GROMACS .gro file of C-alpha atoms in nm:
model
  493
    1UNK     CA    1  -4.851  -4.827  -3.703
    2UNK     CA    2  -4.736  -5.095  -3.463
    3UNK     CA    3  -4.394  -5.088  -3.301
    4UNK     CA    4  -4.200  -5.390  -3.195
    5UNK     CA    5  -4.021  -5.369  -2.864
    6UNK     CA    6  -3.694  -5.519  -2.755
    7UNK     CA    7  -3.711  -5.786  -2.486
    8UNK     CA    8  -3.550  -5.538  -2.250
    9UNK     CA    9  -3.865  -5.324  -2.262
   10UNK     CA   10  -3.714  -5.023  -2.436
   11UNK     CA   11  -3.853  -4.928  -2.779
   12UNK     CA   12  -3.600  -4.971  -3.060
   13UNK     CA   13  -3.416  -4.659  -3.172
   14UNK     CA   14  -3.563  -4.511  -3.491
   15UNK     CA   15  -3.228  -4.464  -3.660
   16UNK     CA   16  -3.354  -4.361  -4.004
   17UNK     CA   17  -3.528  -4.033  -3.909
   18UNK     CA   18  -3.272  -3.960  -3.640
   19UNK     CA   19  -2.985  -3.995  -3.884
   20UNK     CA   20  -3.179  -3.770  -4.120
   21UNK     CA   21  -3.174  -3.501  -3.851
   22UNK     CA   22  -2.803  -3.562  -3.804
   23UNK     CA   23  -2.737  -3.525  -4.177
   24UNK     CA   24  -2.923  -3.195  -4.208
   25UNK     CA   25  -2.752  -3.057  -3.897
   26UNK     CA   26  -2.409  -3.160  -4.021
   27UNK     CA   27  -2.469  -3.000  -4.360
   28UNK     CA   28  -2.568  -2.665  -4.207
   29UNK     CA   29  -2.267  -2.659  -3.977
   30UNK     CA   30  -2.022  -2.762  -4.249
   31UNK     CA   31  -2.145  -2.487  -4.480
   32UNK     CA   32  -2.067  -2.224  -4.214
   33UNK     CA   33  -1.775  -2.391  -4.035
   34UNK     CA   34  -1.500  -2.155  -4.148
   35UNK     CA   35  -1.694  -1.857  -4.281
   36UNK     CA   36  -1.496  -1.610  -4.069
   37UNK     CA   37  -1.201  -1.776  -3.894
   38UNK     CA   38  -1.048  -1.864  -3.559
   39UNK     CA   39  -1.211  -1.783  -3.226
   40UNK     CA   40  -0.996  -1.642  -2.944
   41UNK     CA   41  -1.069  -1.946  -2.727
   42UNK     CA   42  -0.954  -2.183  -3.002
   43UNK     CA   43  -0.617  -2.007  -3.013
   44UNK     CA   44  -0.595  -2.052  -2.637
   45UNK     CA   45  -0.686  -2.422  -2.638
   46UNK     CA   46  -0.416  -2.491  -2.896
   47UNK     CA   47  -0.152  -2.297  -2.702
   48UNK     CA   48  -0.248  -2.475  -2.379
   49UNK     CA   49  -0.221  -2.804  -2.565
   50UNK     CA   50   0.134  -2.711  -2.661
   51UNK     CA   51   0.207  -2.680  -2.287
   52UNK     CA   52   0.066  -3.021  -2.197
   53UNK     CA   53  -0.022  -3.060  -1.832
   54UNK     CA   54  -0.284  -3.227  -1.612
   55UNK     CA   55  -0.466  -2.900  -1.572
   56UNK     CA   56  -0.482  -2.528  -1.637
   57UNK     CA   57  -0.610  -2.242  -1.424
   58UNK     CA   58  -0.938  -2.229  -1.617
   59UNK     CA   59  -0.994  -2.583  -1.747
   60UNK     CA   60  -0.901  -2.951  -1.722
   61UNK     CA   61  -0.664  -3.097  -1.984
   62UNK     CA   62  -0.879  -3.285  -2.236
   63UNK     CA   63  -0.992  -2.997  -2.461
   64UNK     CA   64  -0.638  -2.853  -2.498
   65UNK     CA   65  -0.502  -3.198  -2.581
   66UNK     CA   66  -0.763  -3.252  -2.855
   67UNK     CA   67  -0.709  -2.896  -2.983
   68UNK     CA   68  -0.338  -2.953  -3.016
   69UNK     CA   69  -0.388  -3.278  -3.206
   70UNK     CA   70  -0.640  -3.114  -3.440
   71UNK     CA   71  -0.423  -2.806  -3.498
   72UNK     CA   72  -0.135  -3.028  -3.607
   73UNK     CA   73  -0.347  -3.143  -3.903
   74UNK     CA   74  -0.360  -2.943  -4.227
   75UNK     CA   75  -0.652  -2.709  -4.280
   76UNK     CA   76  -0.603  -2.438  -4.019
   77UNK     CA   77  -0.906  -2.407  -3.794
   78UNK     CA   78  -1.117  -2.657  -3.990
   79UNK     CA   79  -1.006  -2.971  -3.800
   80UNK     CA   80  -1.102  -2.803  -3.472
   81UNK     CA   81  -1.442  -2.709  -3.611
   82UNK     CA   82  -1.496  -3.066  -3.730
   83UNK     CA   83  -1.436  -3.183  -3.373
   84UNK     CA   84  -1.692  -2.933  -3.246
   85UNK     CA   85  -1.950  -3.034  -3.505
   86UNK     CA   86  -1.894  -3.402  -3.427
   87UNK     CA   87  -1.955  -3.338  -3.057
   88UNK     CA   88  -2.279  -3.150  -3.121
   89UNK     CA   89  -2.397  -3.411  -3.369
   90UNK     CA   90  -2.326  -3.676  -3.106
   91UNK     CA   91  -2.580  -3.511  -2.877
   92UNK     CA   92  -2.856  -3.561  -3.136
   93UNK     CA   93  -2.876  -3.944  -3.144
   94UNK     CA   94  -2.807  -3.951  -2.771
   95UNK     CA   95  -3.120  -3.740  -2.719
   96UNK     CA   96  -3.321  -3.990  -2.922
   97UNK     CA   97  -3.179  -4.279  -2.719
   98UNK     CA   98  -3.271  -4.094  -2.399
   99UNK     CA   99  -3.627  -4.056  -2.529
  100UNK     CA  100  -3.630  -4.430  -2.597
  101UNK     CA  101  -3.507  -4.498  -2.242
  102UNK     CA  102  -3.803  -4.292  -2.120
  103UNK     CA  103  -4.040  -4.505  -2.328
  104UNK     CA  104  -4.057  -4.293  -2.643
  105UNK     CA  105  -4.100  -4.450  -2.984
  106UNK     CA  106  -4.023  -4.327  -3.333
  107UNK     CA  107  -4.200  -3.992  -3.313
  108UNK     CA  108  -4.072  -3.906  -2.966
  109UNK     CA  109  -3.717  -4.002  -3.056
  110UNK     CA  110  -3.723  -3.794  -3.373
  111UNK     CA  111  -3.869  -3.494  -3.194
  112UNK     CA  112  -3.612  -3.515  -2.912
  113UNK     CA  113  -3.329  -3.536  -3.164
  114UNK     CA  114  -3.466  -3.245  -3.366
  115UNK     CA  115  -3.517  -3.032  -3.053
  116UNK     CA  116  -3.152  -3.070  -2.952
  117UNK     CA  117  -3.040  -3.007  -3.310
  118UNK     CA  118  -3.248  -2.686  -3.318
  119UNK     CA  119  -3.180  -2.564  -2.963
  120UNK     CA  120  -2.990  -2.232  -2.980
  121UNK     CA  121  -2.745  -2.318  -2.704
  122UNK     CA  122  -2.643  -2.647  -2.867
  123UNK     CA  123  -2.613  -2.483  -3.209
  124UNK     CA  124  -2.411  -2.186  -3.081
  125UNK     CA  125  -2.174  -2.406  -2.879
  126UNK     CA  126  -2.083  -2.608  -3.188
  127UNK     CA  127  -1.974  -2.296  -3.377
  128UNK     CA  128  -1.628  -2.331  -3.222
  129UNK     CA  129  -1.423  -2.602  -3.058
  130UNK     CA  130  -1.388  -2.586  -2.684
  131UNK     CA  131  -1.492  -2.714  -2.345
  132UNK     CA  132  -1.859  -2.613  -2.382
  133UNK     CA  133  -1.947  -2.836  -2.676
  134UNK     CA  134  -1.754  -3.129  -2.526
  135UNK     CA  135  -1.928  -3.067  -2.194
  136UNK     CA  136  -2.269  -3.086  -2.360
  137UNK     CA  137  -2.182  -3.420  -2.515
  138UNK     CA  138  -2.065  -3.557  -2.179
  139UNK     CA  139  -2.381  -3.437  -1.999
  140UNK     CA  140  -2.620  -3.597  -2.246
  141UNK     CA  141  -2.417  -3.921  -2.250
  142UNK     CA  142  -2.420  -3.940  -1.868
  143UNK     CA  143  -2.798  -3.885  -1.863
  144UNK     CA  144  -2.849  -4.164  -2.119
  145UNK     CA  145  -2.625  -4.410  -1.936
  146UNK     CA  146  -2.782  -4.329  -1.600
  147UNK     CA  147  -3.131  -4.390  -1.738
  148UNK     CA  148  -3.015  -4.715  -1.897
  149UNK     CA  149  -2.838  -4.833  -1.582
  150UNK     CA  150  -3.152  -4.768  -1.376
  151UNK     CA  151  -3.369  -4.957  -1.623
  152UNK     CA  152  -3.139  -5.258  -1.659
  153UNK     CA  153  -3.001  -5.249  -1.302
  154UNK     CA  154  -2.666  -5.318  -1.464
  155UNK     CA  155  -2.333  -5.266  -1.287
  156UNK     CA  156  -2.160  -5.267  -1.624
  157UNK     CA  157  -2.368  -4.975  -1.749
  158UNK     CA  158  -2.308  -4.788  -1.422
  159UNK     CA  159  -1.935  -4.831  -1.477
  160UNK     CA  160  -1.972  -4.695  -1.830
  161UNK     CA  161  -2.156  -4.394  -1.687
  162UNK     CA  162  -1.874  -4.342  -1.439
  163UNK     CA  163  -1.610  -4.363  -1.711
  164UNK     CA  164  -1.792  -4.106  -1.926
  165UNK     CA  165  -1.838  -3.883  -1.622
  166UNK     CA  166  -1.466  -3.905  -1.547
  167UNK     CA  167  -1.377  -3.805  -1.901
  168UNK     CA  168  -1.633  -3.526  -1.876
  169UNK     CA  169  -1.465  -3.399  -1.559
  170UNK     CA  170  -1.139  -3.393  -1.754
  171UNK     CA  171  -1.317  -3.164  -1.998
  172UNK     CA  172  -1.501  -2.920  -1.771
  173UNK     CA  173  -1.557  -2.910  -1.397
  174UNK     CA  174  -1.923  -2.813  -1.439
  175UNK     CA  175  -2.011  -3.179  -1.493
  176UNK     CA  176  -1.968  -3.222  -1.118
  177UNK     CA  177  -2.287  -3.017  -1.073
  178UNK     CA  178  -2.480  -3.262  -1.292
  179UNK     CA  179  -2.347  -3.552  -1.086
  180UNK     CA  180  -2.465  -3.382  -0.767
  181UNK     CA  181  -2.804  -3.327  -0.930
  182UNK     CA  182  -2.830  -3.693  -1.031
  183UNK     CA  183  -2.732  -3.801  -0.680
  184UNK     CA  184  -3.008  -3.585  -0.533
  185UNK     CA  185  -3.256  -3.726  -0.785
  186UNK     CA  186  -3.164  -4.082  -0.692
  187UNK     CA  187  -3.195  -4.013  -0.320
  188UNK     CA  188  -3.538  -3.859  -0.367
  189UNK     CA  189  -3.695  -4.087  -0.625
  190UNK     CA  190  -3.478  -4.395  -0.697
  191UNK     CA  191  -3.332  -4.482  -0.361
  192UNK     CA  192  -3.359  -4.850  -0.452
  193UNK     CA  193  -3.069  -4.804  -0.695
  194UNK     CA  194  -2.842  -4.686  -0.413
  195UNK     CA  195  -2.872  -5.024  -0.242
  196UNK     CA  196  -2.675  -5.178  -0.530
  197UNK     CA  197  -2.304  -5.135  -0.587
  198UNK     CA  198  -2.343  -4.986  -0.937
  199UNK     CA  199  -2.379  -4.614  -0.854
  200UNK     CA  200  -2.099  -4.631  -0.598
  201UNK     CA  201  -1.862  -4.800  -0.841
  202UNK     CA  202  -1.954  -4.538  -1.101
  203UNK     CA  203  -1.869  -4.264  -0.853
  204UNK     CA  204  -1.534  -4.425  -0.780
  205UNK     CA  205  -1.461  -4.464  -1.150
  206UNK     CA  206  -1.535  -4.096  -1.219
  207UNK     CA  207  -1.316  -3.980  -0.930
  208UNK     CA  208  -1.033  -4.211  -1.034
  209UNK     CA  209  -1.027  -4.074  -1.390
  210UNK     CA  210  -1.052  -3.714  -1.267
  211UNK     CA  211  -0.783  -3.754  -0.997
  212UNK     CA  212  -0.483  -3.627  -1.200
  213UNK     CA  213  -0.662  -3.297  -1.263
  214UNK     CA  214  -0.776  -3.275  -0.900
  215UNK     CA  215  -0.416  -3.325  -0.783
  216UNK     CA  216  -0.295  -3.058  -1.029
  217UNK     CA  217  -0.556  -2.815  -0.904
  218UNK     CA  218  -0.464  -2.880  -0.540
  219UNK     CA  219  -0.096  -2.822  -0.618
  220UNK     CA  220  -0.186  -2.489  -0.780
  221UNK     CA  221  -0.386  -2.352  -0.485
  222UNK     CA  222  -0.719  -2.464  -0.633
  223UNK     CA  223  -0.682  -2.230  -0.928
  224UNK     CA  224  -1.001  -2.358  -1.089
  225UNK     CA  225  -1.203  -2.253  -0.783
  226UNK     CA  226  -1.039  -1.910  -0.786
  227UNK     CA  227  -1.125  -1.879  -1.154
  228UNK     CA  228  -1.486  -1.984  -1.092
  229UNK     CA  229  -1.513  -1.726  -0.813
  230UNK     CA  230  -1.376  -1.456  -1.042
  231UNK     CA  231  -1.621  -1.542  -1.320
  232UNK     CA  232  -1.910  -1.552  -1.072
  233UNK     CA  233  -1.812  -1.206  -0.954
  234UNK     CA  234  -1.818  -1.078  -1.311
  235UNK     CA  235  -2.168  -1.227  -1.346
  236UNK     CA  236  -2.284  -1.040  -1.039
  237UNK     CA  237  -2.292  -1.348  -0.815
  238UNK     CA  238  -2.618  -1.525  -0.733
  239UNK     CA  239  -2.824  -1.212  -0.797
  240UNK     CA  240  -2.666  -1.167  -1.138
  241UNK     CA  241  -2.724  -1.533  -1.225
  242UNK     CA  242  -3.087  -1.501  -1.117
  243UNK     CA  243  -3.141  -1.207  -1.350
  244UNK     CA  244  -3.009  -1.421  -1.636
  245UNK     CA  245  -3.262  -1.703  -1.583
  246UNK     CA  246  -3.505  -1.552  -1.837
  247UNK     CA  247  -3.226  -1.590  -2.090
  248UNK     CA  248  -3.208  -1.960  -2.006
  249UNK     CA  249  -3.581  -1.993  -2.061
  250UNK     CA  250  -3.610  -1.785  -2.379
  251UNK     CA  251  -3.277  -1.805  -2.554
  252UNK     CA  252  -3.128  -2.138  -2.453
  253UNK     CA  253  -3.449  -2.334  -2.496
  254UNK     CA  254  -3.551  -2.137  -2.804
  255UNK     CA  255  -3.892  -1.968  -2.781
  256UNK     CA  256  -4.079  -2.227  -2.993
  257UNK     CA  257  -3.932  -2.508  -2.781
  258UNK     CA  258  -4.040  -2.374  -2.442
  259UNK     CA  259  -4.366  -2.568  -2.477
  260UNK     CA  260  -4.169  -2.891  -2.526
  261UNK     CA  261  -3.963  -2.810  -2.218
  262UNK     CA  262  -4.287  -2.755  -2.023
  263UNK     CA  263  -4.428  -3.081  -2.159
  264UNK     CA  264  -4.119  -3.257  -2.027
  265UNK     CA  265  -4.180  -3.122  -1.678
  266UNK     CA  266  -4.543  -3.239  -1.692
  267UNK     CA  267  -4.439  -3.581  -1.817
  268UNK     CA  268  -4.192  -3.630  -1.535
  269UNK     CA  269  -4.449  -3.517  -1.278
  270UNK     CA  270  -4.715  -3.751  -1.414
  271UNK     CA  271  -4.775  -4.110  -1.307
  272UNK     CA  272  -4.610  -4.227  -1.629
  273UNK     CA  273  -4.291  -4.047  -1.525
  274UNK     CA  274  -4.259  -4.203  -1.180
  275UNK     CA  275  -3.950  -4.406  -1.266
  276UNK     CA  276  -3.779  -4.110  -1.433
  277UNK     CA  277  -3.862  -3.830  -1.190
  278UNK     CA  278  -3.498  -3.829  -1.080
  279UNK     CA  279  -3.430  -3.652  -1.410
  280UNK     CA  280  -3.651  -3.358  -1.315
  281UNK     CA  281  -3.494  -3.336  -0.969
  282UNK     CA  282  -3.147  -3.339  -1.125
  283UNK     CA  283  -3.240  -3.059  -1.366
  284UNK     CA  284  -3.386  -2.842  -1.089
  285UNK     CA  285  -3.082  -2.900  -0.870
  286UNK     CA  286  -2.846  -2.808  -1.156
  287UNK     CA  287  -3.025  -2.478  -1.219
  288UNK     CA  288  -3.035  -2.398  -0.846
  289UNK     CA  289  -2.666  -2.474  -0.789
  290UNK     CA  290  -2.549  -2.268  -1.085
  291UNK     CA  291  -2.776  -1.983  -0.980
  292UNK     CA  292  -2.657  -1.985  -0.619
  293UNK     CA  293  -2.291  -2.004  -0.725
  294UNK     CA  294  -2.329  -1.727  -0.984
  295UNK     CA  295  -2.247  -1.955  -1.276
  296UNK     CA  296  -2.293  -1.848  -1.636
  297UNK     CA  297  -2.639  -1.898  -1.778
  298UNK     CA  298  -2.541  -2.159  -2.037
  299UNK     CA  299  -2.376  -2.390  -1.782
  300UNK     CA  300  -2.712  -2.553  -1.703
  301UNK     CA  301  -2.820  -2.577  -2.066
  302UNK     CA  302  -2.724  -2.943  -2.138
  303UNK     CA  303  -2.984  -3.053  -1.882
  304UNK     CA  304  -3.246  -2.933  -2.129
  305UNK     CA  305  -3.183  -3.247  -2.331
  306UNK     CA  306  -3.351  -3.451  -2.058
  307UNK     CA  307  -3.657  -3.227  -2.056
  308UNK     CA  308  -3.673  -3.234  -2.436
  309UNK     CA  309  -3.668  -3.614  -2.431
  310UNK     CA  310  -3.940  -3.635  -2.165
  311UNK     CA  311  -4.148  -3.371  -2.345
  312UNK     CA  312  -4.121  -3.560  -2.671
  313UNK     CA  313  -4.258  -3.872  -2.500
  314UNK     CA  314  -4.556  -3.674  -2.373
  315UNK     CA  315  -4.618  -3.524  -2.718
  316UNK     CA  316  -4.615  -3.870  -2.871
  317UNK     CA  317  -4.853  -4.004  -2.608
  318UNK     CA  318  -5.101  -3.720  -2.665
  319UNK     CA  319  -5.056  -3.713  -3.042
  320UNK     CA  320  -5.316  -3.517  -3.238
  321UNK     CA  321  -5.348  -3.427  -3.604
  322UNK     CA  322  -5.271  -3.065  -3.516
  323UNK     CA  323  -4.959  -3.166  -3.325
  324UNK     CA  324  -4.828  -3.371  -3.615
  325UNK     CA  325  -4.795  -3.053  -3.817
  326UNK     CA  326  -4.732  -2.805  -3.534
  327UNK     CA  327  -4.419  -2.958  -3.386
  328UNK     CA  328  -4.217  -2.978  -3.711
  329UNK     CA  329  -4.299  -2.611  -3.768
  330UNK     CA  330  -4.196  -2.520  -3.411
  331UNK     CA  331  -3.867  -2.705  -3.443
  332UNK     CA  332  -3.798  -2.544  -3.782
  333UNK     CA  333  -3.865  -2.198  -3.634
  334UNK     CA  334  -3.632  -2.273  -3.343
  335UNK     CA  335  -3.365  -2.390  -3.585
  336UNK     CA  336  -3.386  -2.068  -3.785
  337UNK     CA  337  -3.355  -1.861  -3.467
  338UNK     CA  338  -3.060  -2.073  -3.352
  339UNK     CA  339  -2.877  -2.042  -3.684
  340UNK     CA  340  -2.926  -1.666  -3.706
  341UNK     CA  341  -2.820  -1.607  -3.345
  342UNK     CA  342  -2.552  -1.871  -3.299
  343UNK     CA  343  -2.376  -1.920  -3.634
  344UNK     CA  344  -2.187  -1.672  -3.857
  345UNK     CA  345  -2.458  -1.669  -4.123
  346UNK     CA  346  -2.517  -1.291  -4.145
  347UNK     CA  347  -2.290  -1.019  -4.286
  348UNK     CA  348  -2.038  -0.883  -4.034
  349UNK     CA  349  -2.233  -0.559  -3.978
  350UNK     CA  350  -2.547  -0.757  -3.886
  351UNK     CA  351  -2.341  -0.985  -3.661
  352UNK     CA  352  -2.211  -0.675  -3.484
  353UNK     CA  353  -2.571  -0.571  -3.414
  354UNK     CA  354  -2.639  -0.914  -3.259
  355UNK     CA  355  -2.337  -0.900  -3.026
  356UNK     CA  356  -2.552  -0.820  -2.717
  357UNK     CA  357  -2.738  -1.149  -2.772
  358UNK     CA  358  -2.447  -1.368  -2.881
  359UNK     CA  359  -2.104  -1.209  -2.928
  360UNK     CA  360  -1.930  -1.528  -3.038
  361UNK     CA  361  -1.967  -1.509  -3.420
  362UNK     CA  362  -1.792  -1.170  -3.425
  363UNK     CA  363  -1.514  -1.314  -3.210
  364UNK     CA  364  -1.415  -1.523  -3.513
  365UNK     CA  365  -1.382  -1.217  -3.736
  366UNK     CA  366  -1.085  -0.988  -3.790
  367UNK     CA  367  -0.793  -1.176  -3.638
  368UNK     CA  368  -0.578  -1.170  -3.956
  369UNK     CA  369  -0.618  -0.790  -3.972
  370UNK     CA  370  -0.528  -0.770  -3.602
  371UNK     CA  371  -0.205  -0.964  -3.656
  372UNK     CA  372  -0.122  -0.760  -3.968
  373UNK     CA  373  -0.142  -0.441  -3.762
  374UNK     CA  374   0.099  -0.583  -3.507
  375UNK     CA  375   0.336  -0.708  -3.776
  376UNK     CA  376   0.357  -0.357  -3.926
  377UNK     CA  377   0.420  -0.200  -3.586
  378UNK     CA  378   0.687  -0.457  -3.499
  379UNK     CA  379   0.869  -0.444  -3.835
  380UNK     CA  380   1.109  -0.155  -3.749
  381UNK     CA  381   1.194  -0.292  -3.403
  382UNK     CA  382   1.487  -0.522  -3.316
  383UNK     CA  383   1.408  -0.892  -3.340
  384UNK     CA  384   1.445  -0.947  -2.966
  385UNK     CA  385   1.164  -0.706  -2.873
  386UNK     CA  386   0.880  -0.923  -2.733
  387UNK     CA  387   0.506  -0.876  -2.770
  388UNK     CA  388   0.304  -0.857  -2.449
  389UNK     CA  389  -0.074  -0.891  -2.487
  390UNK     CA  390  -0.364  -0.805  -2.261
  391UNK     CA  391  -0.540  -1.140  -2.307
  392UNK     CA  392  -0.490  -1.496  -2.422
  393UNK     CA  393  -0.681  -1.447  -2.749
  394UNK     CA  394  -0.440  -1.181  -2.866
  395UNK     CA  395  -0.140  -1.388  -2.760
  396UNK     CA  396  -0.272  -1.696  -2.937
  397UNK     CA  397  -0.352  -1.505  -3.256
  398UNK     CA  398   0.001  -1.365  -3.278
  399UNK     CA  399   0.157  -1.703  -3.200
  400UNK     CA  400  -0.052  -1.903  -3.449
  401UNK     CA  401  -0.115  -1.654  -3.730
  402UNK     CA  402   0.199  -1.443  -3.690
  403UNK     CA  403   0.463  -1.668  -3.851
  404UNK     CA  404   0.279  -1.671  -4.187
  405UNK     CA  405   0.300  -1.289  -4.177
  406UNK     CA  406   0.668  -1.278  -4.095
  407UNK     CA  407   0.605  -1.216  -3.725
  408UNK     CA  408   0.855  -1.431  -3.534
  409UNK     CA  409   0.879  -1.287  -3.185
  410UNK     CA  410   0.844  -1.399  -2.828
  411UNK     CA  411   0.479  -1.365  -2.726
  412UNK     CA  412   0.392  -1.311  -2.360
  413UNK     CA  413   0.080  -1.247  -2.156
  414UNK     CA  414  -0.020  -1.247  -1.791
  415UNK     CA  415  -0.374  -1.364  -1.862
  416UNK     CA  416  -0.507  -1.692  -1.718
  417UNK     CA  417  -0.269  -1.982  -1.775
  418UNK     CA  418  -0.013  -1.758  -1.944
  419UNK     CA  419   0.063  -1.632  -1.593
  420UNK     CA  420   0.216  -1.972  -1.515
  421UNK     CA  421   0.437  -1.963  -1.825
  422UNK     CA  422   0.625  -1.654  -1.713
  423UNK     CA  423   0.810  -1.447  -1.623
  424UNK     CA  424   1.085  -1.464  -1.884
  425UNK     CA  425   1.442  -1.390  -1.777
  426UNK     CA  426   1.598  -1.047  -1.800
  427UNK     CA  427   1.455  -0.697  -1.812
  428UNK     CA  428   1.175  -0.571  -2.040
  429UNK     CA  429   1.377  -0.281  -2.180
  430UNK     CA  430   1.158  -0.247  -2.491
  431UNK     CA  431   0.822  -0.422  -2.522
  432UNK     CA  432   0.537  -0.394  -2.773
  433UNK     CA  433   0.222  -0.407  -2.557
  434UNK     CA  434  -0.094  -0.497  -2.745
  435UNK     CA  435  -0.460  -0.489  -2.649
  436UNK     CA  436  -0.708  -0.310  -2.427
  437UNK     CA  437  -0.446  -0.152  -2.204
  438UNK     CA  438  -0.503   0.153  -1.991
  439UNK     CA  439  -0.192   0.371  -2.048
  440UNK     CA  440  -0.198   0.458  -1.678
  441UNK     CA  441  -0.176   0.089  -1.596
  442UNK     CA  442   0.119   0.040  -1.831
  443UNK     CA  443   0.294   0.339  -1.672
  444UNK     CA  444   0.311   0.137  -1.350
  445UNK     CA  445   0.562  -0.090  -1.524
  446UNK     CA  446   0.732   0.131  -1.786
  447UNK     CA  447   0.824   0.497  -1.753
  448UNK     CA  448   0.768   0.571  -2.120
  449UNK     CA  449   0.451   0.447  -2.295
  450UNK     CA  450   0.381   0.559  -2.653
  451UNK     CA  451   0.069   0.462  -2.849
  452UNK     CA  452   0.173   0.343  -3.195
  453UNK     CA  453  -0.172   0.297  -3.346
  454UNK     CA  454  -0.524   0.192  -3.241
  455UNK     CA  455  -0.655  -0.156  -3.316
  456UNK     CA  456  -0.961  -0.135  -3.540
  457UNK     CA  457  -1.193  -0.339  -3.757
  458UNK     CA  458  -1.301  -0.211  -4.098
  459UNK     CA  459  -1.614  -0.001  -4.153
  460UNK     CA  460  -1.684   0.061  -3.786
  461UNK     CA  461  -1.737  -0.305  -3.693
  462UNK     CA  462  -1.674  -0.409  -3.334
  463UNK     CA  463  -1.580  -0.723  -3.147
  464UNK     CA  464  -1.450  -0.788  -2.798
  465UNK     CA  465  -1.114  -0.636  -2.890
  466UNK     CA  466  -1.255  -0.312  -3.027
  467UNK     CA  467  -1.563  -0.271  -2.803
  468UNK     CA  468  -1.348  -0.028  -2.605
  469UNK     CA  469  -1.020   0.139  -2.696
  470UNK     CA  470  -0.750  -0.110  -2.790
  471UNK     CA  471  -0.411  -0.015  -2.925
  472UNK     CA  472  -0.048  -0.105  -2.981
  473UNK     CA  473   0.191   0.062  -2.737
  474UNK     CA  474   0.569   0.086  -2.741
  475UNK     CA  475   0.688   0.061  -2.380
  476UNK     CA  476   1.042   0.147  -2.267
  477UNK     CA  477   1.235   0.237  -1.953
  478UNK     CA  478   1.105  -0.046  -1.730
  479UNK     CA  479   1.065  -0.004  -1.356
  480UNK     CA  480   1.219  -0.342  -1.279
  481UNK     CA  481   1.302  -0.687  -1.415
  482UNK     CA  482   1.040  -0.918  -1.561
  483UNK     CA  483   1.044  -1.116  -1.235
  484UNK     CA  484   0.977  -0.801  -1.034
  485UNK     CA  485   0.699  -0.677  -1.262
  486UNK     CA  486   0.529  -1.010  -1.325
  487UNK     CA  487   0.308  -1.030  -1.010
  488UNK     CA  488   0.140  -0.703  -1.111
  489UNK     CA  489   0.095  -0.809  -1.475
  490UNK     CA  490  -0.091  -1.134  -1.398
  491UNK     CA  491  -0.469  -1.151  -1.402
  492UNK     CA  492  -0.749  -1.411  -1.397
  493UNK     CA  493  -1.074  -1.333  -1.576
   0.00000   0.00000   0.00000
């Protein structure tokens, strides 16, 4: 089959098969979108969105703003899930366009799109709305626009890349690592581009859009950096991140897709990949920076889209009869693995067994029961008794699901950005403390701490709340006012 090429030199995008991949992906996600329910992070994004600001201790403002707008629509969590699915679906045609920018035709574009659609980390991220799925979309879009700007030597496209990067920085700070990686790639392999004004204008555009969040962070003692340091410590720092690299290779790429990832590296190292070798340098730099800083393993995952696109071009170039049948089977196998691991497709007991691999599906299960337990415990108490939770997920669940269950109480927490929304006035004479509290810890703030009942899931199931003892405690006889106790109740993690 012969392919016509645009005058610009880039093969035309094969929209028909790519949109077919999009349609199948959308159908799978829609079937499972609300199988269980809300995720703890989705509660938190909505609550943050109700406290609109230019930043939060653990994220920039864009995701909370979108979450608030979606939560105001009818349908409960469904509008948020539709946003997440839309973001993941957006990565699919972008991957095909990136393959086209690298010289790939119909087969390469379709394979790149299918690889992203079947990649476990992309599938799992789209199970819930949040910064991760939006971050993936921004990363892939920046890679596409950078490749296009380099090919066309267009200042206008560089400005578009800068605008997308700025919006991405208003979604998640990790995009800055990709920008550093791209800069290193340009210095090493496309220094000619740096002699034009395009990349510098793009950099200025990105910084300009991100400035309100940067100013907010500076005014709050660089809370985002403190949060990143805390998370890195929980990961075990650079050593801990290094031990998780096999997970990046096996789980995030999907075992059947590792060969395509490897093919992408070979393509970018070959003579045919000379003009695009910056992409390989950027990917290596991203992995190195996240490893050195102790970042979570999935932070570097969106860079895989570039290797998938380059690998698809190599597969197309070296097409064989065996490969024509082998790659669809490999992608299908990866998709099955991704769906089983990343989406709530299995019964709750089976999802509990998979928690060590991916705990997120079970984090969307059991919140109505959790709130019902609190409502029963709070029923005999005076209406002015507040609820104090150990984490933002619990606080968000009570705030969002509580009113429908007759639970209309002040909800407080010292976790993450909740620490900036307190302390309330007065003295905590009687408080219902909920979550994974150590009674000894609570005794530091109240003289009398009584466990009302444990928090459980049915039939021995576990999630993050019930992985260790969680309960409802009635706390009285405070050791000070809220203002005096608040510094000890705050925590970032």
